[in-house]
XYZ file of C-alpha atoms in Angstrom:
138
model
C 12.878 -23.085 -9.714
C 12.093 -20.560 -6.997
C 8.677 -20.057 -5.349
C 9.123 -16.385 -6.227
C 9.447 -16.891 -9.986
C 5.943 -15.499 -10.544
C 6.417 -12.424 -8.321
C 7.570 -9.118 -9.855
C 8.178 -5.541 -8.746
C 5.160 -3.329 -9.127
C 2.548 -5.890 -8.037
C 0.003 -4.204 -5.776
C -2.994 -4.916 -3.617
C -5.272 -3.029 -1.246
C -7.150 -3.831 1.951
C -10.238 -1.724 2.547
C -11.749 -1.500 6.032
C -14.139 0.625 8.020
C -12.713 1.456 11.420
C -14.681 -0.270 14.174
C -14.384 0.212 17.934
C -12.429 -3.066 18.151
C -9.735 -1.624 15.837
C -8.967 1.285 18.187
C -6.142 1.618 20.636
C -8.760 2.532 23.254
C -10.314 -0.901 22.887
C -7.014 -2.565 23.819
C -5.524 -0.063 26.286
C -7.810 1.518 28.913
C -7.828 5.276 28.867
C -6.454 5.624 25.341
C -8.408 7.429 22.585
C -10.884 5.526 20.423
C -8.884 5.954 17.192
C -7.479 3.428 14.679
C -4.598 1.672 16.402
C -1.102 1.369 14.966
C -0.983 -2.450 15.345
C -4.266 -2.715 13.440
C -2.965 -0.428 10.674
C 0.150 -2.601 10.404
C -2.026 -5.750 10.239
C -4.024 -4.269 7.341
C -0.790 -3.262 5.544
C 0.522 -6.826 5.991
C -2.768 -8.266 4.684
C -2.510 -6.072 1.561
C 1.095 -7.178 1.007
C 0.217 -10.855 1.342
C -2.690 -10.444 -1.060
C -0.456 -8.786 -3.670
C 1.589 -11.945 -4.171
C -0.400 -14.940 -2.834
C -1.945 -15.965 -6.143
C 1.506 -15.962 -7.756
C 3.043 -18.404 -5.245
C 3.129 -22.162 -5.864
C 0.512 -24.361 -4.175
C 1.410 -25.026 -0.545
C 3.400 -21.814 -0.152
C 2.459 -18.652 1.718
C 4.157 -15.420 2.692
C 4.759 -14.551 6.341
C 5.661 -11.205 7.881
C 9.349 -10.759 8.754
C 9.947 -7.042 9.196
C 7.904 -3.877 9.548
C 9.173 -0.290 9.510
C 6.093 1.918 9.561
C 5.147 5.437 10.662
C 1.610 6.185 11.894
C 1.054 9.771 10.763
C -2.509 10.690 11.765
C -5.417 9.571 13.906
C -8.528 8.075 12.310
C -11.836 7.874 14.201
C -14.359 5.027 14.259
C -16.560 4.928 11.165
C -13.953 6.205 8.684
C -12.834 4.079 5.760
C -9.137 3.141 5.611
C -7.348 1.880 2.496
C -4.088 -0.007 3.115
C -1.930 -0.319 -0.003
C 1.130 -2.511 -0.654
C 3.447 -2.475 -3.669
C 6.307 -4.914 -4.369
C 9.596 -2.976 -4.621
C 12.200 -5.760 -4.320
C 12.094 -9.513 -4.930
C 14.949 -11.354 -3.242
C 15.874 -15.049 -3.033
C 13.533 -15.908 -0.140
C 11.653 -12.713 0.592
C 9.784 -9.769 -0.889
C 9.997 -6.120 0.186
C 6.939 -3.863 -0.080
C 6.260 -0.165 0.212
C 3.121 0.194 2.313
C 0.771 3.075 2.887
C -2.544 3.665 4.662
C -5.074 6.294 3.628
C -8.117 7.876 5.261
C -9.791 9.321 2.164
C -7.181 11.508 0.486
C -5.122 11.870 3.680
C -2.121 9.578 4.150
C -2.184 8.187 7.708
C 0.718 5.758 7.521
C 3.672 4.670 5.407
C 6.803 2.542 5.462
C 8.213 -0.781 4.343
C 7.372 -4.411 5.014
C 9.264 -7.643 4.247
C 7.549 -10.997 3.796
C 9.302 -14.367 3.665
C 8.057 -17.260 1.546
C 7.508 -20.598 3.229
C 6.307 -24.046 2.301
C 3.478 -24.515 4.839
C 3.966 -28.274 5.406
C 7.749 -27.921 5.905
C 7.257 -24.862 8.123
C 4.726 -26.608 10.343
C 6.907 -29.692 10.673
C 10.028 -27.623 11.461
C 8.263 -25.703 14.273
C 6.059 -28.511 15.588
C 2.821 -26.880 14.531
C -0.199 -29.119 14.733
C -3.589 -28.283 13.275
C -6.693 -28.815 15.375
C -8.731 -31.882 14.492
C -11.772 -31.181 12.354
C -15.007 -32.293 14.004
C -16.961 -34.846 12.019
C -20.703 -34.231 11.850
């Protein structure tokens, strides 16, 4: 039984955001314009992709980003609403490939592909020596 047994082509999800000053390239790099940054657009595309399949994965499993091939096509100013969309196009043995797009209203501002790998969180953390911070008792 594969953790991807419940995942199928065509599954979709969206991430809706309003561009804030913190999401702009100008916020991160001095002297750059205050427009929606490419890394932030990619983050929102990845979040949409993860959301498209998360509820279909077994307990204790998550998807993690492995590959991004994205074009940023147009600038988007602060205050505009952006819709990042992800659609499953291929389900492989240990990963899922998505078509991703970002839209500012009816204008496409980004597109490309994104691959997410499926991992068992406990095994992943043990393999890479990840420790979780202690939870404070009140």
